[in-house]
Amino acid sequence: MDTHFFGTLSVVRAFAPRIAARGGGAILNILSGLSWVSFPESGAYCAAKSAEWSLTNALRVQLADQGIRVSGLHVGYMDTDMVRAVDAEKSDPADIARIAVDGIAAGAYEILADDAARQAQAALAGGVSALYPQLP
């Protein structure tokens, strides 16, 4: 929570007045497909990302009248040190950066960078049974 929620809030509080003073702009919060679904082995991380997603939603409404668009970038596994030991398909960070910039340029509020993020978001509409099919 210190990093993903309070850290994000602190950075936005520091930069939003400067962005607004220059006529507006964009803020991009790096979220995750795990903003929408949780796994027992990473529950605290998922909770922090979910809180950051909620914060992103609040900030986009709060800052819109100052000409600031707040976008959320949702990505599954990106090939970084954090997931070095994970044996799964990973996105190239350079590709994710291009997708993020393109999403901001297009005015997107939610930028879904890969299939994992798209699948997680789509499962939200199906409720708990779609998110957690292993539950009885």
PDB file of C-alpha atoms in Angstrom:
ATOM      1  CA  MET A   1       0.000   0.000   0.000  1.00  0.00           C
ATOM      2  CA  ASP A   2       2.881   2.357   0.741  1.00  0.00           C
ATOM      3  CA  THR A   3       4.240   1.954  -2.770  1.00  0.00           C
ATOM      4  CA  HIS A   4       1.184   1.441  -4.942  1.00  0.00           C
ATOM      5  CA  PHE A   5      -1.455   3.535  -3.181  1.00  0.00           C
ATOM      6  CA  PHE A   6       0.249   6.140  -1.006  1.00  0.00           C
ATOM      7  CA  GLY A   7       3.250   6.455  -3.331  1.00  0.00           C
ATOM      8  CA  THR A   8       1.003   7.069  -6.334  1.00  0.00           C
ATOM      9  CA  LEU A   9      -1.086   9.557  -4.381  1.00  0.00           C
ATOM     10  CA  SER A  10       2.033  11.437  -3.235  1.00  0.00           C
ATOM     11  CA  VAL A  11       3.430  11.697  -6.755  1.00  0.00           C
ATOM     12  CA  VAL A  12       0.111  12.884  -8.177  1.00  0.00           C
ATOM     13  CA  ARG A  13      -0.259  15.474  -5.409  1.00  0.00           C
ATOM     14  CA  ALA A  14       3.240  16.745  -6.196  1.00  0.00           C
ATOM     15  CA  PHE A  15       2.861  16.968  -9.966  1.00  0.00           C
ATOM     16  CA  ALA A  16      -0.830  17.676 -10.645  1.00  0.00           C
ATOM     17  CA  PRO A  17      -0.606  21.390  -9.716  1.00  0.00           C
ATOM     18  CA  ARG A  18       2.346  21.818 -12.082  1.00  0.00           C
ATOM     19  CA  ILE A  19       0.587  19.969 -14.892  1.00  0.00           C
ATOM     20  CA  ALA A  20      -2.560  22.057 -14.399  1.00  0.00           C
ATOM     21  CA  ALA A  21      -0.539  25.282 -14.321  1.00  0.00           C
ATOM     22  CA  ARG A  22       0.843  24.419 -17.761  1.00  0.00           C
ATOM     23  CA  GLY A  23      -2.633  23.981 -19.216  1.00  0.00           C
ATOM     24  CA  GLY A  24      -3.176  20.288 -18.517  1.00  0.00           C
ATOM     25  CA  GLY A  25      -1.735  17.014 -19.633  1.00  0.00           C
ATOM     26  CA  ALA A  26      -1.733  13.362 -18.667  1.00  0.00           C
ATOM     27  CA  ILE A  27      -0.871  11.137 -15.747  1.00  0.00           C
ATOM     28  CA  LEU A  28      -0.308   7.427 -16.335  1.00  0.00           C
ATOM     29  CA  ASN A  29      -0.666   5.011 -13.439  1.00  0.00           C
ATOM     30  CA  ILE A  30       0.956   1.631 -13.966  1.00  0.00           C
ATOM     31  CA  LEU A  31      -1.585  -0.893 -12.774  1.00  0.00           C
ATOM     32  CA  SER A  32      -1.955  -4.600 -13.465  1.00  0.00           C
ATOM     33  CA  GLY A  33      -4.386  -7.254 -14.565  1.00  0.00           C
ATOM     34  CA  LEU A  34      -4.111  -8.101 -10.860  1.00  0.00           C
ATOM     35  CA  SER A  35      -6.026  -4.897 -10.109  1.00  0.00           C
ATOM     36  CA  TRP A  36      -9.102  -6.967 -10.963  1.00  0.00           C
ATOM     37  CA  VAL A  37      -8.314 -10.494  -9.787  1.00  0.00           C
ATOM     38  CA  SER A  38      -6.456 -11.851  -6.793  1.00  0.00           C
ATOM     39  CA  PHE A  39      -4.373 -14.959  -6.166  1.00  0.00           C
ATOM     40  CA  PRO A  40      -3.528 -16.301  -2.687  1.00  0.00           C
ATOM     41  CA  GLU A  41       0.226 -16.208  -3.268  1.00  0.00           C
ATOM     42  CA  SER A  42       0.126 -12.515  -4.199  1.00  0.00           C
ATOM     43  CA  GLY A  43      -2.908 -11.277  -2.279  1.00  0.00           C
ATOM     44  CA  ALA A  44      -1.238  -8.224  -0.721  1.00  0.00           C
ATOM     45  CA  TYR A  45       0.142  -7.101  -4.089  1.00  0.00           C
ATOM     46  CA  CYS A  46      -3.264  -7.619  -5.716  1.00  0.00           C
ATOM     47  CA  ALA A  47      -4.988  -5.657  -2.944  1.00  0.00           C
ATOM     48  CA  ALA A  48      -2.524  -2.786  -3.357  1.00  0.00           C
ATOM     49  CA  LYS A  49      -3.038  -2.719  -7.136  1.00  0.00           C
ATOM     50  CA  SER A  50      -6.809  -2.837  -6.679  1.00  0.00           C
ATOM     51  CA  ALA A  51      -6.589   0.119  -4.296  1.00  0.00           C
ATOM     52  CA  GLU A  52      -4.412   1.955  -6.822  1.00  0.00           C
ATOM     53  CA  TRP A  53      -6.992   1.294  -9.549  1.00  0.00           C
ATOM     54  CA  SER A  54      -9.714   2.771  -7.328  1.00  0.00           C
ATOM     55  CA  LEU A  55      -7.469   5.749  -6.613  1.00  0.00           C
ATOM     56  CA  THR A  56      -6.902   6.156 -10.364  1.00  0.00           C
ATOM     57  CA  ASN A  57     -10.668   6.285 -10.903  1.00  0.00           C
ATOM     58  CA  ALA A  58     -11.091   8.924  -8.187  1.00  0.00           C
ATOM     59  CA  LEU A  59      -8.191  11.014  -9.494  1.00  0.00           C
ATOM     60  CA  ARG A  60      -9.462  10.989 -13.064  1.00  0.00           C
ATOM     61  CA  VAL A  61     -12.747  12.542 -11.922  1.00  0.00           C
ATOM     62  CA  GLN A  62     -11.054  14.936  -9.493  1.00  0.00           C
ATOM     63  CA  LEU A  63      -8.459  16.229 -11.981  1.00  0.00           C
ATOM     64  CA  ALA A  64     -10.519  16.302 -15.190  1.00  0.00           C
ATOM     65  CA  ASP A  65     -11.669  19.892 -14.713  1.00  0.00           C
ATOM     66  CA  GLN A  66      -8.000  20.920 -14.455  1.00  0.00           C
ATOM     67  CA  GLY A  67      -7.322  19.511 -17.925  1.00  0.00           C
ATOM     68  CA  ILE A  68      -5.534  16.434 -16.577  1.00  0.00           C
ATOM     69  CA  ARG A  69      -6.421  13.026 -18.004  1.00  0.00           C
ATOM     70  CA  VAL A  70      -5.553  10.146 -15.683  1.00  0.00           C
ATOM     71  CA  SER A  71      -5.041   6.840 -17.459  1.00  0.00           C
ATOM     72  CA  GLY A  72      -4.408   3.388 -16.048  1.00  0.00           C
ATOM     73  CA  LEU A  73      -2.082   0.962 -17.800  1.00  0.00           C
ATOM     74  CA  HIS A  74      -3.023  -2.646 -17.078  1.00  0.00           C
ATOM     75  CA  VAL A  75      -0.434  -5.245 -17.963  1.00  0.00           C
ATOM     76  CA  GLY A  76       0.134  -8.897 -17.108  1.00  0.00           C
ATOM     77  CA  TYR A  77       3.697 -10.126 -16.852  1.00  0.00           C
ATOM     78  CA  MET A  78       6.290  -7.712 -18.166  1.00  0.00           C
ATOM     79  CA  ASP A  79       9.848  -8.985 -18.600  1.00  0.00           C
ATOM     80  CA  THR A  80      11.427  -7.295 -15.566  1.00  0.00           C
ATOM     81  CA  ASP A  81      13.490  -8.401 -12.586  1.00  0.00           C
ATOM     82  CA  MET A  82      10.318  -8.618 -10.489  1.00  0.00           C
ATOM     83  CA  VAL A  83       9.040 -11.611 -12.469  1.00  0.00           C
ATOM     84  CA  ARG A  84      12.359 -13.128 -13.469  1.00  0.00           C
ATOM     85  CA  ALA A  85      11.474 -16.450 -11.784  1.00  0.00           C
ATOM     86  CA  VAL A  86       7.962 -16.645 -13.257  1.00  0.00           C
ATOM     87  CA  ASP A  87       7.637 -19.210 -16.019  1.00  0.00           C
ATOM     88  CA  ALA A  88       4.976 -17.557 -18.168  1.00  0.00           C
ATOM     89  CA  GLU A  89       4.691 -15.434 -21.277  1.00  0.00           C
ATOM     90  CA  LYS A  90       6.077 -11.960 -20.635  1.00  0.00           C
ATOM     91  CA  SER A  91       5.736  -8.737 -22.590  1.00  0.00           C
ATOM     92  CA  ASP A  92       8.735  -6.711 -23.704  1.00  0.00           C
ATOM     93  CA  PRO A  93       8.878  -3.467 -21.664  1.00  0.00           C
ATOM     94  CA  ALA A  94       9.635  -1.482 -24.845  1.00  0.00           C
ATOM     95  CA  ASP A  95       6.404  -2.783 -26.406  1.00  0.00           C
ATOM     96  CA  ILE A  96       4.455  -1.878 -23.267  1.00  0.00           C
ATOM     97  CA  ALA A  97       5.915   1.639 -23.339  1.00  0.00           C
ATOM     98  CA  ARG A  98       4.769   2.087 -26.960  1.00  0.00           C
ATOM     99  CA  ILE A  99       1.295   0.784 -26.101  1.00  0.00           C
ATOM    100  CA  ALA A 100       1.120   3.203 -23.159  1.00  0.00           C
ATOM    101  CA  VAL A 101       2.144   6.226 -25.240  1.00  0.00           C
ATOM    102  CA  ASP A 102      -0.299   5.263 -27.996  1.00  0.00           C
ATOM    103  CA  GLY A 103      -3.092   4.870 -25.416  1.00  0.00           C
ATOM    104  CA  ILE A 104      -2.391   8.273 -23.914  1.00  0.00           C
ATOM    105  CA  ALA A 105      -2.310   9.843 -27.398  1.00  0.00           C
ATOM    106  CA  ALA A 106      -5.674   8.212 -28.148  1.00  0.00           C
ATOM    107  CA  GLY A 107      -7.166   9.619 -24.951  1.00  0.00           C
ATOM    108  CA  ALA A 108      -7.793   6.215 -23.381  1.00  0.00           C
ATOM    109  CA  TYR A 109      -8.676   6.041 -19.704  1.00  0.00           C
ATOM    110  CA  GLU A 110      -7.878   2.328 -19.458  1.00  0.00           C
ATOM    111  CA  ILE A 111      -4.999   0.969 -21.513  1.00  0.00           C
ATOM    112  CA  LEU A 112      -4.991  -2.815 -21.735  1.00  0.00           C
ATOM    113  CA  ALA A 113      -1.473  -3.758 -22.772  1.00  0.00           C
ATOM    114  CA  ASP A 114      -1.796  -7.505 -23.266  1.00  0.00           C
ATOM    115  CA  ASP A 115      -4.124 -10.506 -23.373  1.00  0.00           C
ATOM    116  CA  ALA A 116      -3.792 -11.146 -19.628  1.00  0.00           C
ATOM    117  CA  ALA A 117      -5.120  -7.663 -18.839  1.00  0.00           C
ATOM    118  CA  ARG A 118      -7.898  -7.962 -21.420  1.00  0.00           C
ATOM    119  CA  GLN A 119      -8.986 -11.347 -20.022  1.00  0.00           C
ATOM    120  CA  ALA A 120      -8.978 -10.059 -16.430  1.00  0.00           C
ATOM    121  CA  GLN A 121     -11.087  -7.039 -17.348  1.00  0.00           C
ATOM    122  CA  ALA A 122     -13.531  -9.152 -19.366  1.00  0.00           C
ATOM    123  CA  ALA A 123     -13.982 -11.548 -16.446  1.00  0.00           C
ATOM    124  CA  LEU A 124     -15.212  -8.696 -14.218  1.00  0.00           C
ATOM    125  CA  ALA A 125     -18.563  -8.692 -15.999  1.00  0.00           C
ATOM    126  CA  GLY A 126     -19.045 -12.361 -15.139  1.00  0.00           C
ATOM    127  CA  GLY A 127     -18.772 -11.812 -11.406  1.00  0.00           C
ATOM    128  CA  VAL A 128     -17.045 -14.011  -8.864  1.00  0.00           C
ATOM    129  CA  SER A 129     -17.708 -17.241 -10.768  1.00  0.00           C
ATOM    130  CA  ALA A 130     -15.936 -15.889 -13.860  1.00  0.00           C
ATOM    131  CA  LEU A 131     -13.006 -14.523 -11.875  1.00  0.00           C
ATOM    132  CA  TYR A 132     -12.598 -17.649  -9.732  1.00  0.00           C
ATOM    133  CA  PRO A 133     -13.975 -20.674 -11.627  1.00  0.00           C
ATOM    134  CA  GLN A 134     -12.297 -22.998  -9.111  1.00  0.00           C
ATOM    135  CA  LEU A 135     -14.793 -21.965  -6.400  1.00  0.00           C
ATOM    136  CA  PRO A 136     -17.730 -24.332  -5.771  1.00  0.00           C
TER     137      PRO A 136
END
